[in-house]
């Protein structure tokens, strides 16, 4: 599962995804086709891994996959049936904050129809609306 090796602080606040668009990772850089987020939201490490597996299983060894989303933000939660108070819960999962326009995956290869089918399959596994670029 994806997670950072080391962080300055163990826990952080959830924060808010503001109404602005992605500025840096909004264009294709590594591949010929990519999947781009249209909505904002959180993408967990498990969802990123599921998308990667789907692409690699679909295109076999005919292309290369680039993952542009990395889960670097911790989300905490308390166990079930625990009373209020007693501090913040333990880190439950790592997420990537996704703004509209962010490239999530990029794929390069020789067979464009196969790549487009793979990216369409990935879009079903993601919790936000996406488009193929």
Coordinates of C-alpha atoms in Angstrom, one line a residue:
X1 CA 0.0 0.0 0.0
X2 CA 1.2 3.5 -0.8
X3 CA 2.2 5.8 2.1
X4 CA 5.0 8.2 2.8
X5 CA 8.2 6.8 4.4
X6 CA 8.5 9.7 6.8
X7 CA 6.4 12.8 7.7
X8 CA 7.2 15.8 9.8
X9 CA 4.0 15.4 11.8
X10 CA 2.2 12.1 12.5
X11 CA -1.3 13.5 12.3
X12 CA -2.8 16.5 10.5
X13 CA -6.1 18.2 10.2
X14 CA -8.4 17.1 7.4
X15 CA -8.6 20.6 5.8
X16 CA -10.9 21.7 3.0
X17 CA -10.6 21.3 -0.8
X18 CA -11.1 24.9 -2.0
X19 CA -12.9 25.8 -5.2
X20 CA -9.8 26.4 -7.2
X21 CA -8.5 24.1 -10.0
X22 CA -5.3 22.1 -10.1
X23 CA -2.4 24.2 -11.4
X24 CA 0.7 21.9 -11.6
X25 CA -0.4 18.4 -12.5
X26 CA -3.1 19.2 -15.0
X27 CA -1.3 18.2 -18.3
X28 CA 0.1 15.0 -19.7
X29 CA 3.9 14.8 -19.0
X30 CA 4.9 11.1 -19.1
X31 CA 2.4 9.2 -21.2
X32 CA 0.3 9.5 -24.3
X33 CA -3.1 9.0 -22.7
X34 CA -4.2 9.9 -19.2
X35 CA -7.2 10.0 -16.8
X36 CA -8.0 13.4 -15.3
X37 CA -10.3 14.2 -12.4
X38 CA -13.3 16.4 -13.0
X39 CA -14.5 16.6 -9.4
X40 CA -12.7 17.2 -6.1
X41 CA -12.3 14.6 -3.3
X42 CA -10.1 12.2 -1.5
X43 CA -8.4 9.3 -3.2
X44 CA -7.3 6.5 -0.8
X45 CA -4.2 4.4 -1.2
X46 CA -6.3 1.3 -1.8
X47 CA -8.2 3.0 -4.6
X48 CA -4.9 4.1 -6.3
X49 CA -3.6 0.6 -6.1
X50 CA -6.8 -0.9 -7.5
X51 CA -6.6 1.4 -10.5
X52 CA -2.9 0.5 -11.1
X53 CA -3.7 -3.2 -11.0
X54 CA -6.6 -2.8 -13.4
X55 CA -4.4 -1.0 -15.9
X56 CA -1.5 -3.4 -15.7
X57 CA -3.8 -6.4 -16.0
X58 CA -5.6 -5.0 -18.9
X59 CA -2.7 -3.8 -21.1
X60 CA -0.4 -6.7 -20.0
X61 CA 3.2 -5.7 -21.0
X62 CA 2.3 -3.6 -24.0
X63 CA 2.7 -0.2 -22.3
X64 CA 4.0 1.7 -19.3
X65 CA 1.9 3.1 -16.4
X66 CA 2.6 6.3 -14.6
X67 CA 0.8 7.1 -11.3
X68 CA 0.5 10.9 -10.7
X69 CA -1.5 10.7 -7.4
X70 CA 0.3 9.9 -4.2
X71 CA -1.4 9.6 -0.8
X72 CA 0.5 11.9 1.5
X73 CA -2.3 13.1 3.8
X74 CA -3.2 11.1 6.9
X75 CA -6.9 10.6 7.9
X76 CA -7.5 9.5 11.5
X77 CA -10.5 7.8 13.1
X78 CA -11.4 6.4 16.5
X79 CA -12.4 2.7 16.9
X80 CA -16.1 1.8 17.0
X81 CA -18.0 2.2 20.3
X82 CA -15.4 4.5 21.9
X83 CA -16.6 7.4 24.0
X84 CA -16.0 11.0 23.1
X85 CA -12.8 12.8 24.2
X86 CA -9.5 11.2 25.1
X87 CA -7.6 12.8 22.2
X88 CA -7.4 12.3 18.5
X89 CA -7.7 8.8 17.0
X90 CA -4.9 6.8 15.3
X91 CA -4.1 7.2 11.6
X92 CA -6.6 5.1 9.7
X93 CA -5.7 5.6 6.1
X94 CA -3.6 7.8 3.8
X95 CA -5.3 9.8 1.1
X96 CA -4.5 12.1 -1.8
X97 CA -6.3 15.4 -2.0
X98 CA -7.6 15.7 -5.6
X99 CA -8.6 18.9 -7.2
X100 CA -10.5 19.2 -10.5
X101 CA -8.0 18.9 -13.4
X102 CA -5.5 16.7 -11.7
X103 CA -4.0 13.9 -13.8
X104 CA -4.3 10.7 -11.8
X105 CA -2.8 8.1 -14.2
X106 CA -0.9 8.3 -17.5
X107 CA -0.2 5.4 -19.9
X108 CA 2.0 5.1 -22.9
X109 CA 1.9 2.2 -25.3
X110 CA 1.4 1.1 -28.9
X111 CA -2.2 0.0 -28.8
X112 CA -4.5 3.1 -28.2
X113 CA -7.8 1.2 -28.2
X114 CA -6.6 -1.1 -25.4
X115 CA -5.3 1.8 -23.4
X116 CA -8.6 3.7 -23.7
X117 CA -10.5 0.6 -22.6
X118 CA -8.2 0.2 -19.6
X119 CA -8.6 3.8 -18.5
X120 CA -12.4 3.4 -18.8
X121 CA -12.3 0.4 -16.5
X122 CA -10.2 2.4 -14.0
X123 CA -12.7 5.3 -14.0
X124 CA -15.4 2.9 -12.5
X125 CA -13.1 2.2 -9.5
X126 CA -12.5 5.8 -8.7
X127 CA -14.9 7.8 -6.3
X128 CA -15.0 10.9 -8.5
X129 CA -15.9 11.8 -12.1
X130 CA -13.0 11.5 -14.5
X131 CA -12.3 12.0 -18.2
X132 CA -9.8 10.4 -20.6
X133 CA -7.3 12.8 -22.1

